[in-house]
JSON list of C-alpha atoms in Angstrom, two decimals:
[
{"chain": "A", "resi": 577, "resn": "MET", "atom": "CA", "xyz": [2.40, -16.24, -13.55]},
{"chain": "A", "resi": 578, "resn": "ILE", "atom": "CA", "xyz": [5.81, -15.96, -15.23]},
{"chain": "A", "resi": 579, "resn": "CYS", "atom": "CA", "xyz": [6.70, -19.65, -14.96]},
{"chain": "A", "resi": 580, "resn": "SER", "atom": "CA", "xyz": [3.49, -20.78, -16.67]},
{"chain": "A", "resi": 581, "resn": "GLU", "atom": "CA", "xyz": [3.71, -18.29, -19.57]},
{"chain": "A", "resi": 582, "resn": "VAL", "atom": "CA", "xyz": [7.32, -19.05, -20.50]},
{"chain": "A", "resi": 583, "resn": "SER", "atom": "CA", "xyz": [9.12, -22.22, -19.60]},
{"chain": "A", "resi": 584, "resn": "ILE", "atom": "CA", "xyz": [12.00, -21.42, -17.26]},
{"chain": "A", "resi": 585, "resn": "ASP", "atom": "CA", "xyz": [13.94, -24.08, -15.45]},
{"chain": "A", "resi": 586, "resn": "ASN", "atom": "CA", "xyz": [16.29, -24.17, -12.48]},
{"chain": "A", "resi": 587, "resn": "ILE", "atom": "CA", "xyz": [19.25, -23.15, -14.65]},
{"chain": "A", "resi": 588, "resn": "ASP", "atom": "CA", "xyz": [17.36, -20.06, -15.88]},
{"chain": "A", "resi": 589, "resn": "ARG", "atom": "CA", "xyz": [16.45, -19.26, -12.27]},
{"chain": "A", "resi": 590, "resn": "LYS", "atom": "CA", "xyz": [20.10, -19.56, -11.22]},
{"chain": "A", "resi": 591, "resn": "ILE", "atom": "CA", "xyz": [21.19, -17.32, -14.13]},
{"chain": "A", "resi": 592, "resn": "ILE", "atom": "CA", "xyz": [18.61, -14.69, -13.13]},
{"chain": "A", "resi": 593, "resn": "SER", "atom": "CA", "xyz": [19.71, -14.92, -9.51]},
{"chain": "A", "resi": 594, "resn": "LEU", "atom": "CA", "xyz": [23.39, -14.50, -10.38]},
{"chain": "A", "resi": 595, "resn": "LEU", "atom": "CA", "xyz": [22.69, -11.50, -12.63]},
{"chain": "A", "resi": 596, "resn": "GLN", "atom": "CA", "xyz": [20.52, -9.85, -9.98]},
{"chain": "A", "resi": 597, "resn": "LYS", "atom": "CA", "xyz": [23.25, -10.34, -7.41]},
{"chain": "A", "resi": 598, "resn": "ASP", "atom": "CA", "xyz": [25.97, -8.98, -9.73]},
{"chain": "A", "resi": 599, "resn": "PRO", "atom": "CA", "xyz": [24.84, -7.41, -13.03]},
{"chain": "A", "resi": 600, "resn": "SER", "atom": "CA", "xyz": [28.46, -7.18, -14.19]},
{"chain": "A", "resi": 601, "resn": "ILE", "atom": "CA", "xyz": [29.07, -10.94, -13.95]},
{"chain": "A", "resi": 602, "resn": "THR", "atom": "CA", "xyz": [30.35, -12.38, -17.23]},
{"chain": "A", "resi": 603, "resn": "HIS", "atom": "CA", "xyz": [28.71, -15.17, -19.20]},
{"chain": "A", "resi": 604, "resn": "THR", "atom": "CA", "xyz": [31.84, -17.25, -18.57]},
{"chain": "A", "resi": 605, "resn": "GLU", "atom": "CA", "xyz": [31.50, -16.83, -14.80]},
{"chain": "A", "resi": 606, "resn": "ILE", "atom": "CA", "xyz": [27.82, -17.77, -14.97]},
{"chain": "A", "resi": 607, "resn": "ALA", "atom": "CA", "xyz": [28.68, -20.80, -17.11]},
{"chain": "A", "resi": 608, "resn": "LYS", "atom": "CA", "xyz": [31.06, -22.05, -14.42]},
{"chain": "A", "resi": 609, "resn": "GLU", "atom": "CA", "xyz": [28.44, -21.56, -11.70]},
{"chain": "A", "resi": 610, "resn": "VAL", "atom": "CA", "xyz": [25.71, -23.49, -13.55]},
{"chain": "A", "resi": 611, "resn": "ASN", "atom": "CA", "xyz": [27.96, -26.04, -15.28]},
{"chain": "A", "resi": 612, "resn": "ARG", "atom": "CA", "xyz": [26.98, -25.04, -18.83]},
{"chain": "A", "resi": 613, "resn": "SER", "atom": "CA", "xyz": [28.88, -23.56, -21.77]},
{"chain": "A", "resi": 614, "resn": "GLN", "atom": "CA", "xyz": [29.28, -19.82, -22.24]},
{"chain": "A", "resi": 615, "resn": "PRO", "atom": "CA", "xyz": [27.32, -19.82, -25.55]},
{"chain": "A", "resi": 616, "resn": "THR", "atom": "CA", "xyz": [24.47, -21.68, -23.83]},
{"chain": "A", "resi": 617, "resn": "ILE", "atom": "CA", "xyz": [24.35, -18.98, -21.15]},
{"chain": "A", "resi": 618, "resn": "GLY", "atom": "CA", "xyz": [24.21, -16.27, -23.82]},
{"chain": "A", "resi": 619, "resn": "LEU", "atom": "CA", "xyz": [21.33, -18.04, -25.58]},
{"chain": "A", "resi": 620, "resn": "ARG", "atom": "CA", "xyz": [19.42, -18.51, -22.33]},
{"chain": "A", "resi": 621, "resn": "ILE", "atom": "CA", "xyz": [19.83, -14.84, -21.40]},
{"chain": "A", "resi": 622, "resn": "LYS", "atom": "CA", "xyz": [18.62, -13.77, -24.87]},
{"chain": "A", "resi": 623, "resn": "LYS", "atom": "CA", "xyz": [15.61, -16.10, -24.49]},
{"chain": "A", "resi": 624, "resn": "LEU", "atom": "CA", "xyz": [14.75, -14.57, -21.10]},
{"chain": "A", "resi": 625, "resn": "GLU", "atom": "CA", "xyz": [15.11, -11.04, -22.48]},
{"chain": "A", "resi": 626, "resn": "LYS", "atom": "CA", "xyz": [13.02, -11.79, -25.58]},
{"chain": "A", "resi": 627, "resn": "ALA", "atom": "CA", "xyz": [10.26, -13.27, -23.38]},
{"chain": "A", "resi": 628, "resn": "GLY", "atom": "CA", "xyz": [10.28, -10.10, -21.28]},
{"chain": "A", "resi": 629, "resn": "ILE", "atom": "CA", "xyz": [11.17, -12.01, -18.11]},
{"chain": "A", "resi": 630, "resn": "MET", "atom": "CA", "xyz": [14.52, -10.31, -17.70]},
{"chain": "A", "resi": 631, "resn": "ASN", "atom": "CA", "xyz": [15.44, -6.73, -18.43]},
{"chain": "A", "resi": 632, "resn": "PHE", "atom": "CA", "xyz": [18.49, -4.58, -17.86]},
{"chain": "A", "resi": 633, "resn": "GLN", "atom": "CA", "xyz": [18.17, -0.91, -17.02]},
{"chain": "A", "resi": 634, "resn": "ALA", "atom": "CA", "xyz": [20.29, 1.87, -15.63]},
{"chain": "A", "resi": 635, "resn": "GLY", "atom": "CA", "xyz": [18.98, 4.01, -12.84]},
{"chain": "A", "resi": 636, "resn": "LEU", "atom": "CA", "xyz": [19.54, 5.56, -9.46]},
{"chain": "A", "resi": 637, "resn": "ASN", "atom": "CA", "xyz": [20.02, 3.31, -6.46]},
{"chain": "A", "resi": 638, "resn": "LEU", "atom": "CA", "xyz": [17.36, 4.82, -4.22]},
{"chain": "A", "resi": 639, "resn": "LYS", "atom": "CA", "xyz": [18.85, 3.09, -1.18]},
{"chain": "A", "resi": 640, "resn": "VAL", "atom": "CA", "xyz": [21.95, 5.31, -1.36]},
{"chain": "A", "resi": 641, "resn": "ALA", "atom": "CA", "xyz": [20.91, 8.32, -3.49]},
{"chain": "A", "resi": 642, "resn": "ASP", "atom": "CA", "xyz": [20.08, 11.57, -1.73]},
{"chain": "A", "resi": 643, "resn": "VAL", "atom": "CA", "xyz": [16.46, 11.42, -2.82]},
{"chain": "A", "resi": 644, "resn": "LEU", "atom": "CA", "xyz": [13.18, 11.37, -0.92]},
{"chain": "A", "resi": 645, "resn": "ILE", "atom": "CA", "xyz": [10.63, 8.81, -2.06]},
{"chain": "A", "resi": 646, "resn": "ALA", "atom": "CA", "xyz": [6.93, 9.29, -1.46]},
{"chain": "A", "resi": 647, "resn": "ARG", "atom": "CA", "xyz": [4.20, 6.72, -1.89]},
{"chain": "A", "resi": 648, "resn": "VAL", "atom": "CA", "xyz": [1.00, 8.51, -2.82]},
{"chain": "A", "resi": 649, "resn": "ASP", "atom": "CA", "xyz": [-2.25, 6.57, -2.71]},
{"chain": "A", "resi": 650, "resn": "LEU", "atom": "CA", "xyz": [-5.17, 8.05, -4.61]},
{"chain": "A", "resi": 651, "resn": "GLN", "atom": "CA", "xyz": [-8.87, 7.36, -4.63]},
{"chain": "A", "resi": 652, "resn": "THR", "atom": "CA", "xyz": [-10.11, 8.56, -7.99]},
{"chain": "A", "resi": 653, "resn": "ASN", "atom": "CA", "xyz": [-13.24, 8.16, -10.05]},
{"chain": "A", "resi": 654, "resn": "ASN", "atom": "CA", "xyz": [-11.13, 8.13, -13.22]},
{"chain": "A", "resi": 655, "resn": "PRO", "atom": "CA", "xyz": [-7.98, 5.99, -12.73]},
{"chain": "A", "resi": 656, "resn": "GLU", "atom": "CA", "xyz": [-7.33, 5.63, -16.47]},
{"chain": "A", "resi": 657, "resn": "LYS", "atom": "CA", "xyz": [-7.18, 9.41, -16.90]},
{"chain": "A", "resi": 658, "resn": "ILE", "atom": "CA", "xyz": [-4.78, 9.82, -13.98]},
{"chain": "A", "resi": 659, "resn": "LEU", "atom": "CA", "xyz": [-2.56, 6.96, -15.20]},
{"chain": "A", "resi": 660, "resn": "ASN", "atom": "CA", "xyz": [-2.35, 8.55, -18.67]},
{"chain": "A", "resi": 661, "resn": "GLU", "atom": "CA", "xyz": [-1.49, 11.93, -17.17]},
{"chain": "A", "resi": 662, "resn": "VAL", "atom": "CA", "xyz": [1.23, 10.70, -14.81]},
{"chain": "A", "resi": 663, "resn": "LYS", "atom": "CA", "xyz": [3.14, 9.21, -17.74]},
{"chain": "A", "resi": 664, "resn": "GLU", "atom": "CA", "xyz": [4.11, 12.80, -18.60]},
{"chain": "A", "resi": 665, "resn": "TYR", "atom": "CA", "xyz": [4.83, 14.06, -15.08]},
{"chain": "A", "resi": 666, "resn": "PRO", "atom": "CA", "xyz": [8.41, 14.44, -13.92]},
{"chain": "A", "resi": 667, "resn": "TYR", "atom": "CA", "xyz": [9.37, 12.88, -10.60]},
{"chain": "A", "resi": 668, "resn": "ILE", "atom": "CA", "xyz": [6.98, 9.93, -11.00]},
{"chain": "A", "resi": 669, "resn": "ILE", "atom": "CA", "xyz": [8.87, 6.65, -10.62]},
{"chain": "A", "resi": 670, "resn": "ASN", "atom": "CA", "xyz": [5.93, 4.36, -11.29]},
{"chain": "A", "resi": 671, "resn": "ALA", "atom": "CA", "xyz": [2.18, 4.00, -10.85]},
{"chain": "A", "resi": 672, "resn": "PHE", "atom": "CA", "xyz": [0.10, 1.00, -9.85]},
{"chain": "A", "resi": 673, "resn": "GLN", "atom": "CA", "xyz": [-3.62, 0.32, -10.16]},
{"chain": "A", "resi": 674, "resn": "LEU", "atom": "CA", "xyz": [-5.01, -1.28, -6.98]},
{"chain": "A", "resi": 675, "resn": "SER", "atom": "CA", "xyz": [-8.10, -2.87, -5.55]},
{"chain": "A", "resi": 676, "resn": "GLY", "atom": "CA", "xyz": [-9.44, -1.50, -2.28]},
{"chain": "A", "resi": 677, "resn": "ASN", "atom": "CA", "xyz": [-10.20, 1.97, -0.91]},
{"chain": "A", "resi": 678, "resn": "TYR", "atom": "CA", "xyz": [-7.43, 3.60, -2.89]},
{"chain": "A", "resi": 679, "resn": "ASN", "atom": "CA", "xyz": [-7.36, 2.56, -6.54]},
{"chain": "A", "resi": 680, "resn": "LEU", "atom": "CA", "xyz": [-3.98, 4.04, -7.53]},
{"chain": "A", "resi": 681, "resn": "SER", "atom": "CA", "xyz": [-0.60, 4.09, -5.83]},
{"chain": "A", "resi": 682, "resn": "LEU", "atom": "CA", "xyz": [2.28, 6.20, -7.11]},
{"chain": "A", "resi": 683, "resn": "LEU", "atom": "CA", "xyz": [5.96, 6.38, -6.25]},
{"chain": "A", "resi": 684, "resn": "LEU", "atom": "CA", "xyz": [7.49, 9.85, -6.53]},
{"chain": "A", "resi": 685, "resn": "ALA", "atom": "CA", "xyz": [11.08, 10.97, -6.04]},
{"chain": "A", "resi": 686, "resn": "ASN", "atom": "CA", "xyz": [12.55, 14.38, -5.35]},
{"chain": "A", "resi": 687, "resn": "SER", "atom": "CA", "xyz": [15.32, 15.88, -3.26]},
{"chain": "A", "resi": 688, "resn": "SER", "atom": "CA", "xyz": [12.97, 18.24, -1.40]},
{"chain": "A", "resi": 689, "resn": "LEU", "atom": "CA", "xyz": [10.02, 17.45, 0.85]},
{"chain": "A", "resi": 690, "resn": "LYS", "atom": "CA", "xyz": [8.56, 20.88, 0.07]},
{"chain": "A", "resi": 691, "resn": "HIS", "atom": "CA", "xyz": [8.79, 20.21, -3.67]},
{"chain": "A", "resi": 692, "resn": "LEU", "atom": "CA", "xyz": [7.16, 16.78, -3.23]},
{"chain": "A", "resi": 693, "resn": "ASP", "atom": "CA", "xyz": [4.26, 18.48, -1.45]},
{"chain": "A", "resi": 694, "resn": "ILE", "atom": "CA", "xyz": [3.91, 21.02, -4.28]},
{"chain": "A", "resi": 695, "resn": "ILE", "atom": "CA", "xyz": [3.94, 18.21, -6.86]},
{"chain": "A", "resi": 696, "resn": "ILE", "atom": "CA", "xyz": [1.23, 16.31, -4.98]},
{"chain": "A", "resi": 697, "resn": "ASN", "atom": "CA", "xyz": [-0.90, 19.43, -4.53]},
{"chain": "A", "resi": 698, "resn": "GLU", "atom": "CA", "xyz": [-0.61, 20.58, -8.14]},
{"chain": "A", "resi": 699, "resn": "HIS", "atom": "CA", "xyz": [-1.15, 17.23, -9.79]},
{"chain": "A", "resi": 700, "resn": "PHE", "atom": "CA", "xyz": [-3.49, 15.39, -7.44]},
{"chain": "A", "resi": 701, "resn": "ARG", "atom": "CA", "xyz": [-5.10, 17.40, -4.63]},
{"chain": "A", "resi": 702, "resn": "ASN", "atom": "CA", "xyz": [-6.21, 20.06, -7.14]},
{"chain": "A", "resi": 703, "resn": "ASP", "atom": "CA", "xyz": [-7.65, 17.48, -9.56]},
{"chain": "A", "resi": 704, "resn": "SER", "atom": "CA", "xyz": [-11.44, 17.18, -9.33]},
{"chain": "A", "resi": 705, "resn": "ASP", "atom": "CA", "xyz": [-11.22, 13.50, -10.34]},
{"chain": "A", "resi": 706, "resn": "VAL", "atom": "CA", "xyz": [-9.11, 12.73, -7.26]},
{"chain": "A", "resi": 707, "resn": "LEU", "atom": "CA", "xyz": [-11.32, 12.15, -4.23]},
{"chain": "A", "resi": 708, "resn": "LYS", "atom": "CA", "xyz": [-8.69, 11.25, -1.61]},
{"chain": "A", "resi": 709, "resn": "VAL", "atom": "CA", "xyz": [-4.92, 11.57, -1.33]},
{"chain": "A", "resi": 710, "resn": "HIS", "atom": "CA", "xyz": [-2.80, 9.70, 1.21]},
{"chain": "A", "resi": 711, "resn": "THR", "atom": "CA", "xyz": [0.95, 10.34, 1.27]},
{"chain": "A", "resi": 712, "resn": "GLU", "atom": "CA", "xyz": [3.72, 8.51, 3.09]},
{"chain": "A", "resi": 713, "resn": "ILE", "atom": "CA", "xyz": [7.46, 9.18, 2.91]},
{"chain": "A", "resi": 714, "resn": "ILE", "atom": "CA", "xyz": [9.64, 6.09, 2.69]},
{"chain": "A", "resi": 715, "resn": "THR", "atom": "CA", "xyz": [12.19, 6.38, 5.50]},
{"chain": "A", "resi": 716, "resn": "ASP", "atom": "CA", "xyz": [14.44, 3.39, 4.77]},
{"chain": "A", "resi": 717, "resn": "ILE", "atom": "CA", "xyz": [14.99, 0.80, 2.06]},
{"chain": "A", "resi": 718, "resn": "LEU", "atom": "CA", "xyz": [16.14, -2.72, 2.94]},
{"chain": "A", "resi": 719, "resn": "ASN", "atom": "CA", "xyz": [17.84, -3.74, -0.31]},
{"chain": "A", "resi": 720, "resn": "ASP", "atom": "CA", "xyz": [19.33, -1.93, -3.29]},
{"chain": "A", "resi": 721, "resn": "PHE", "atom": "CA", "xyz": [16.46, -0.38, -5.25]},
{"chain": "A", "resi": 722, "resn": "VAL", "atom": "CA", "xyz": [17.62, 0.74, -8.69]},
{"chain": "A", "resi": 723, "resn": "LEU", "atom": "CA", "xyz": [15.12, 2.52, -10.90]},
{"chain": "A", "resi": 724, "resn": "PRO", "atom": "CA", "xyz": [15.32, 4.91, -13.83]},
{"chain": "A", "resi": 725, "resn": "ILE", "atom": "CA", "xyz": [14.23, 8.34, -12.67]},
{"chain": "A", "resi": 726, "resn": "ASP", "atom": "CA", "xyz": [13.84, 11.52, -14.70]},
{"chain": "A", "resi": 727, "resn": "ILE", "atom": "CA", "xyz": [16.06, 13.80, -12.63]},
{"chain": "A", "resi": 728, "resn": "GLN", "atom": "CA", "xyz": [16.04, 16.62, -15.16]},
{"chain": "A", "resi": 729, "resn": "LYS", "atom": "CA", "xyz": [13.59, 19.36, -14.31]},
{"chain": "A", "resi": 730, "resn": "ARG", "atom": "CA", "xyz": [11.26, 19.22, -17.28]},
{"chain": "A", "resi": 731, "resn": "ASN", "atom": "CA", "xyz": [8.56, 21.80, -17.81]},
{"chain": "A", "resi": 732, "resn": "CYS", "atom": "CA", "xyz": [6.00, 21.28, -15.11]},
{"chain": "A", "resi": 733, "resn": "LYS", "atom": "CA", "xyz": [3.64, 23.73, -13.46]},
{"chain": "A", "resi": 734, "resn": "CYS", "atom": "CA", "xyz": [4.86, 22.52, -10.05]},
{"chain": "A", "resi": 735, "resn": "ASN", "atom": "CA", "xyz": [8.42, 23.64, -10.89]},
{"chain": "A", "resi": 736, "resn": "GLU", "atom": "CA", "xyz": [7.21, 27.23, -11.30]},
{"chain": "A", "resi": 737, "resn": "LYS", "atom": "CA", "xyz": [5.93, 27.24, -7.71]},
{"chain": "A", "resi": 738, "resn": "PHE", "atom": "CA", "xyz": [9.14, 25.78, -6.30]},
{"chain": "A", "resi": 739, "resn": "LYS", "atom": "CA", "xyz": [12.13, 28.06, -6.64]},
{"chain": "A", "resi": 740, "resn": "THR", "atom": "CA", "xyz": [15.45, 26.83, -5.33]},
{"chain": "A", "resi": 741, "resn": "PRO", "atom": "CA", "xyz": [17.94, 29.43, -4.08]}
]
């Protein structure tokens, strides 16, 4: 658990909360909110970043972007192989190893449902190590969901089968 690995207190929690609410908030504004000096806020943020608790990244806000998101659950007899392969696949947002009937879950993004289906067929349904594939399209997102996504069409065998007009 994060709190047991690195000591964070209520001030750190408040700083994290303020930054999540408004990533552009200044250290001075945070200092006023938590009743600490601006240099103290800077040091605390550096400590949280160094510990890996807090990270800043640019990405697409999937709540508002014109992108379809698919959750693809896989049952595979070789999860390590699949995880290593998906690191190189375009359109993969992230992958998770699970317990249960399906041992991997992937998030994919693309602007076309047809292209998502081609990606899933080429990379997973046609893989002899993948025993089952279950796909669901995410239809709505409650909160802002900002993630880095490779939106450039890199070389991928699934791109050859999907030609846009």
